PDB file of C-alpha atoms in Angstrom:
ATOM      1  CA  HIS A   1      63.860  94.034  72.592  1.00 51.00           C
ATOM      2  CA  THR A   2      61.155  93.011  69.745  1.00 50.00           C
ATOM      3  CA  GLU A   3      61.822  96.574  67.943  1.00 52.00           C
ATOM      4  CA  HIS A   4      65.818  95.591  67.608  1.00 51.00           C
ATOM      5  CA  ALA A   5      64.387  91.748  66.255  1.00 50.00           C
ATOM      6  CA  LEU A   6      61.968  94.160  63.889  1.00 51.00           C
ATOM      7  CA  ALA A   7      64.708  95.893  62.290  1.00 49.00           C
ATOM      8  CA  GLN A   8      66.724  92.856  61.812  1.00 52.00           C
ATOM      9  CA  ALA A   9      64.100  91.025  60.398  1.00 54.00           C
ATOM     10  CA  GLU A  10      63.737  93.967  57.454  1.00 61.00           C
ATOM     11  CA  ALA A  11      66.914  94.270  56.540  1.00 69.00           C
ATOM     12  CA  PRO A  12      67.888  94.598  52.933  1.00 82.00           C
ATOM     13  CA  ALA A  13      68.590  90.912  51.519  1.00 84.00           C
ATOM     14  CA  LYS A  14      71.876  91.261  50.257  1.00 94.00           C
ATOM     15  CA  THR A  15      72.976  89.639  46.603  1.00 95.00           C
ATOM     16  CA  ILE A  16      75.668  86.854  46.586  1.00 96.00           C
ATOM     17  CA  THR A  17      77.394  86.303  43.754  1.00 97.00           C
ATOM     18  CA  ARG A  18      79.781  82.716  42.873  1.00 97.00           C
ATOM     19  CA  VAL A  19      81.891  82.628  39.574  1.00 97.00           C
ATOM     20  CA  THR A  20      84.092  79.784  38.384  1.00 96.00           C
ATOM     21  CA  GLY A  21      86.921  80.234  36.579  1.00 95.00           C
ATOM     22  CA  PRO A  22      88.437  78.138  33.615  1.00 94.00           C
ATOM     23  CA  GLY A  23      87.935  74.405  34.391  1.00 91.00           C
ATOM     24  CA  GLU A  24      86.330  75.210  37.889  1.00 94.00           C
ATOM     25  CA  LYS A  25      82.927  73.613  39.262  1.00 94.00           C
ATOM     26  CA  LEU A  26      81.122  74.658  41.710  1.00 95.00           C
ATOM     27  CA  ILE A  27      78.048  72.624  43.805  1.00 96.00           C
ATOM     28  CA  LEU A  28      75.980  74.662  45.752  1.00 96.00           C
ATOM     29  CA  THR A  29      73.231  72.922  48.316  1.00 96.00           C
ATOM     30  CA  MET A  30      70.258  75.857  48.326  1.00 96.00           C
ATOM     31  CA  PRO A  31      68.783  76.300  52.131  1.00 94.00           C
ATOM     32  CA  ASP A  32      65.501  74.561  50.274  1.00 93.00           C
ATOM     33  CA  LYS A  33      67.672  71.242  49.493  1.00 94.00           C
ATOM     34  CA  THR A  34      68.109  72.708  45.750  1.00 94.00           C
ATOM     35  CA  LYS A  35      70.874  71.340  44.020  1.00 96.00           C
ATOM     36  CA  ILE A  36      72.795  73.716  41.843  1.00 96.00           C
ATOM     37  CA  ILE A  37      76.250  72.296  39.670  1.00 96.00           C
ATOM     38  CA  VAL A  38      77.828  75.571  38.296  1.00 96.00           C
ATOM     39  CA  ASN A  39      79.837  74.708  35.663  1.00 95.00           C
ATOM     40  CA  ALA A  40      83.116  76.870  34.502  1.00 95.00           C
ATOM     41  CA  MET A  41      83.463  80.001  33.379  1.00 96.00           C
ATOM     42  CA  SER A  42      80.028  80.919  34.312  1.00 96.00           C
ATOM     43  CA  GLU A  43      78.468  83.829  36.987  1.00 97.00           C
ATOM     44  CA  ILE A  44      75.541  83.002  39.695  1.00 97.00           C
ATOM     45  CA  SER A  45      73.430  85.408  42.109  1.00 97.00           C
ATOM     46  CA  PHE A  46      70.742  84.956  44.519  1.00 97.00           C
ATOM     47  CA  THR A  47      70.301  86.940  47.318  1.00 95.00           C
ATOM     48  CA  SER A  48      70.274  86.516  50.701  1.00 93.00           C
ATOM     49  CA  ALA A  49      66.296  86.140  51.025  1.00 93.00           C
ATOM     50  CA  TYR A  50      66.148  83.274  48.548  1.00 95.00           C
ATOM     51  CA  GLY A  51      63.096  80.839  49.406  1.00 92.00           C
ATOM     52  CA  LYS A  52      61.430  83.404  51.863  1.00 90.00           C
ATOM     53  CA  GLU A  53      59.128  84.403  49.532  1.00 85.00           C
ATOM     54  CA  GLU A  54      60.486  82.949  46.044  1.00 89.00           C
ATOM     55  CA  ARG A  55      63.297  80.717  44.875  1.00 95.00           C
ATOM     56  CA  LEU A  56      64.840  83.130  42.129  1.00 96.00           C
ATOM     57  CA  ILE A  57      69.133  82.638  40.610  1.00 97.00           C
ATOM     58  CA  LYS A  58      70.360  84.423  38.256  1.00 97.00           C
ATOM     59  CA  LEU A  59      72.872  83.081  35.433  1.00 97.00           C
ATOM     60  CA  LYS A  60      75.220  84.074  33.230  1.00 96.00           C
ATOM     61  CA  GLY A  61      77.255  80.672  31.763  1.00 96.00           C
ATOM     62  CA  GLU A  62      76.168  76.952  32.270  1.00 96.00           C
ATOM     63  CA  ALA A  63      74.466  75.399  35.151  1.00 97.00           C
ATOM     64  CA  PHE A  64      72.065  72.404  36.100  1.00 96.00           C
ATOM     65  CA  PHE A  65      69.461  72.662  38.275  1.00 96.00           C
ATOM     66  CA  ASP A  66      67.920  69.291  40.722  1.00 94.00           C
ATOM     67  CA  ILE A  67      65.279  71.558  42.269  1.00 93.00           C
ATOM     68  CA  ALA A  68      63.751  70.333  45.821  1.00 90.00           C
ATOM     69  CA  PRO A  69      59.780  70.636  45.569  1.00 87.00           C
ATOM     70  CA  ASP A  70      58.386  73.291  47.295  1.00 85.00           C
ATOM     71  CA  SER A  71      55.173  75.485  46.975  1.00 85.00           C
ATOM     72  CA  LYS A  72      57.302  78.711  45.671  1.00 89.00           C
ATOM     73  CA  PRO A  73      57.893  78.229  41.837  1.00 88.00           C
ATOM     74  CA  PHE A  74      61.945  78.226  40.719  1.00 94.00           C
ATOM     75  CA  ARG A  75      63.091  80.711  38.365  1.00 95.00           C
ATOM     76  CA  VAL A  76      66.601  81.179  37.176  1.00 96.00           C
ATOM     77  CA  GLN A  77      66.949  84.329  34.570  1.00 95.00           C
ATOM     78  CA  THR A  78      69.633  84.617  31.783  1.00 92.00           C
ATOM     79  CA  ASN A  79      69.269  87.811  30.706  1.00 85.00           C
ATOM     80  CA  GLY A  80      65.571  88.350  29.859  1.00 83.00           C
ATOM     81  CA  LEU A  81      64.767  84.963  29.741  1.00 91.00           C
ATOM     82  CA  THR A  82      63.542  83.324  32.425  1.00 93.00           C
ATOM     83  CA  THR A  83      62.760  79.543  33.197  1.00 94.00           C
ATOM     84  CA  THR A  84      60.135  78.254  35.864  1.00 92.00           C
ATOM     85  CA  ALA A  85      60.057  75.095  37.474  1.00 87.00           C
ATOM     86  CA  LEU A  86      57.940  73.411  40.452  1.00 68.00           C
ATOM     87  CA  GLY A  87      59.966  70.220  41.639  1.00 71.00           C
ATOM     88  CA  THR A  88      62.409  68.916  38.542  1.00 88.00           C
ATOM     89  CA  ALA A  89      65.904  69.140  37.033  1.00 91.00           C
ATOM     90  CA  PHE A  90      67.126  70.907  33.905  1.00 94.00           C
ATOM     91  CA  ASN A  91      70.596  72.259  32.271  1.00 93.00           C
ATOM     92  CA  VAL A  92      70.273  76.019  31.696  1.00 94.00           C
ATOM     93  CA  PHE A  93      73.019  77.162  28.915  1.00 93.00           C
ATOM     94  CA  ALA A  94      73.688  80.698  28.470  1.00 92.00           C
ATOM     95  CA  ARG A  95      76.604  81.626  25.889  1.00 88.00           C
ATOM     96  CA  GLU A  96      77.611  83.186  22.972  1.00 80.00           C
ATOM     97  CA  HIS A  97      74.065  84.765  22.202  1.00 86.00           C
ATOM     98  CA  GLN A  98      72.126  81.473  22.469  1.00 88.00           C
ATOM     99  CA  TYR A  99      70.039  79.789  25.066  1.00 91.00           C
ATOM    100  CA  LYS A 100      69.661  76.279  25.844  1.00 93.00           C
ATOM    101  CA  ILE A 101      67.291  74.683  28.437  1.00 94.00           C
ATOM    102  CA  ALA A 102      67.075  71.336  28.724  1.00 95.00           C
ATOM    103  CA  LEU A 103      64.598  69.364  30.533  1.00 94.00           C
ATOM    104  CA  THR A 104      65.666  66.023  32.284  1.00 93.00           C
ATOM    105  CA  GLN A 105      62.683  65.603  34.678  1.00 91.00           C
ATOM    106  CA  GLY A 106      59.421  67.379  35.801  1.00 91.00           C
ATOM    107  CA  LYS A 107      58.248  69.985  33.963  1.00 90.00           C
ATOM    108  CA  VAL A 108      59.293  73.601  32.942  1.00 92.00           C
ATOM    109  CA  ARG A 109      58.506  76.885  31.629  1.00 91.00           C
ATOM    110  CA  VAL A 110      60.898  78.773  29.156  1.00 92.00           C
ATOM    111  CA  GLY A 111      59.578  82.576  28.549  1.00 90.00           C
ATOM    112  CA  ALA A 112      61.440  85.573  27.160  1.00 85.00           C
ATOM    113  CA  LYS A 113      59.016  88.949  26.037  1.00 80.00           C
ATOM    114  CA  ASP A 114      55.945  87.364  25.170  1.00 82.00           C
ATOM    115  CA  LYS A 115      56.609  84.357  24.235  1.00 85.00           C
ATOM    116  CA  ASP A 116      56.594  81.001  26.537  1.00 88.00           C
ATOM    117  CA  VAL A 117      56.914  77.385  25.855  1.00 91.00           C
ATOM    118  CA  GLU A 118      56.217  74.282  28.180  1.00 91.00           C
ATOM    119  CA  LEU A 119      58.854  71.547  28.219  1.00 93.00           C
ATOM    120  CA  VAL A 120      58.321  68.220  28.933  1.00 91.00           C
ATOM    121  CA  PRO A 121      61.585  65.633  29.471  1.00 93.00           C
ATOM    122  CA  GLY A 122      63.658  65.156  26.949  1.00 94.00           C
ATOM    123  CA  GLN A 123      63.037  68.519  25.133  1.00 95.00           C
ATOM    124  CA  MET A 124      65.063  71.638  24.799  1.00 95.00           C
ATOM    125  CA  ALA A 125      63.940  74.805  24.404  1.00 93.00           C
ATOM    126  CA  LEU A 126      66.453  76.903  22.154  1.00 92.00           C
ATOM    127  CA  TRP A 127      66.267  80.627  22.403  1.00 89.00           C
ATOM    128  CA  ILE A 128      68.584  82.818  20.080  1.00 87.00           C
ATOM    129  CA  PRO A 129      67.523  86.478  20.693  1.00 82.00           C
ATOM    130  CA  GLU A 130      68.291  88.095  17.441  1.00 82.00           C
ATOM    131  CA  LYS A 131      66.199  85.680  15.788  1.00 80.00           C
ATOM    132  CA  GLU A 132      63.650  86.613  18.773  1.00 71.00           C
ATOM    133  CA  GLU A 133      60.635  87.044  16.230  1.00 73.00           C
ATOM    134  CA  MET A 134      61.021  83.335  15.281  1.00 75.00           C
ATOM    135  CA  GLY A 135      60.326  82.489  18.964  1.00 80.00           C
ATOM    136  CA  PHE A 136      60.905  79.049  20.915  1.00 88.00           C
ATOM    137  CA  SER A 137      62.305  76.290  19.205  1.00 90.00           C
ATOM    138  CA  VAL A 138      62.032  72.707  20.596  1.00 94.00           C
ATOM    139  CA  GLN A 139      63.642  70.144  20.118  1.00 94.00           C
ATOM    140  CA  ARG A 140      64.782  66.521  21.418  1.00 95.00           C
ATOM    141  CA  PHE A 141      68.423  66.511  23.252  1.00 92.00           C
ATOM    142  CA  ASN A 142      71.281  63.704  23.837  1.00 89.00           C
ATOM    143  CA  LYS A 143      70.535  64.162  27.866  1.00 87.00           C
ATOM    144  CA  GLU A 144      73.639  62.522  28.078  1.00 84.00           C
ATOM    145  CA  LYS A 145      75.796  64.697  25.641  1.00 86.00           C
ATOM    146  CA  ILE A 146      74.126  67.799  27.330  1.00 87.00           C
ATOM    147  CA  THR A 147      74.794  66.830  31.280  1.00 87.00           C
ATOM    148  CA  ALA A 148      78.142  65.072  30.997  1.00 84.00           C
ATOM    149  CA  TRP A 149      80.022  68.209  31.944  1.00 87.00           C
ATOM    150  CA  LYS A 150      78.604  68.475  35.334  1.00 83.00           C
ATOM    151  CA  GLU A 151      80.077  64.617  36.188  1.00 79.00           C
ATOM    152  CA  GLY A 152      83.358  65.839  34.835  1.00 75.00           C
ATOM    153  CA  ARG A 153      83.078  64.375  31.091  1.00 62.00           C
ATOM    154  CA  LEU A 154      83.400  65.727  28.014  1.00 54.00           C
ATOM    155  CA  MET A 155      81.553  64.296  24.907  1.00 52.00           C
ATOM    156  CA  PHE A 156      82.666  64.878  21.571  1.00 50.00           C
ATOM    157  CA  ASP A 157      81.162  64.067  18.605  1.00 55.00           C
ATOM    158  CA  SER A 158      82.331  65.177  15.088  1.00 53.00           C
ATOM    159  CA  LYS A 159      83.494  68.347  16.324  1.00 53.00           C
ATOM    160  CA  PRO A 160      86.476  69.888  14.840  1.00 58.00           C
ATOM    161  CA  LEU A 161      89.559  70.088  16.428  1.00 59.00           C
ATOM    162  CA  GLY A 162      89.336  73.937  16.966  1.00 62.00           C
ATOM    163  CA  MET A 163      86.171  73.204  19.266  1.00 60.00           C
ATOM    164  CA  ILE A 164      87.050  70.831  21.133  1.00 57.00           C
ATOM    165  CA  LEU A 165      89.387  72.974  22.378  1.00 58.00           C
ATOM    166  CA  SER A 166      87.200  76.005  23.321  1.00 64.00           C
ATOM    167  CA  ASP A 167      84.841  73.077  24.979  1.00 60.00           C
ATOM    168  CA  LEU A 168      88.138  72.459  27.224  1.00 53.00           C
ATOM    169  CA  ALA A 169      89.008  75.638  28.086  1.00 58.00           C
ATOM    170  CA  GLN A 170      85.346  76.391  29.999  1.00 56.00           C
TER     171      GLN A 170
END
């Protein structure tokens, strides 16, 4: 009986992937009580072993993370960029060859290749892989504008109509 339980415990972790379509949002509550809101046209994946030894999420697109405090670091990977957090809330945008990590509370470290930067609430790290020699650009951001999408609202700030229509399609 014990051998069977041991063999079951060592089964390889399965990858779980969720994809959102146009105009669709997804709210996930992870086993550790971390809440993830996935924006439209995005893909998120994690393994069935999430939370056992590490808390790792892979993302293409955009998601907002409200992280449950835990001794295990929480990491989000978007291609070569990794955002690491301990009990915090932040938005990750990974589209159109640019990455924006906007911290709303707590503290995160964002790293790519040999460069990294720590953010405090109200700061956003901007990473453009084609200009990677410049490293991260850190700037302030408007929380309302960056996170309005998760409340089902869109904010437009003197944008051309074509860009507004592109935002609406996501």
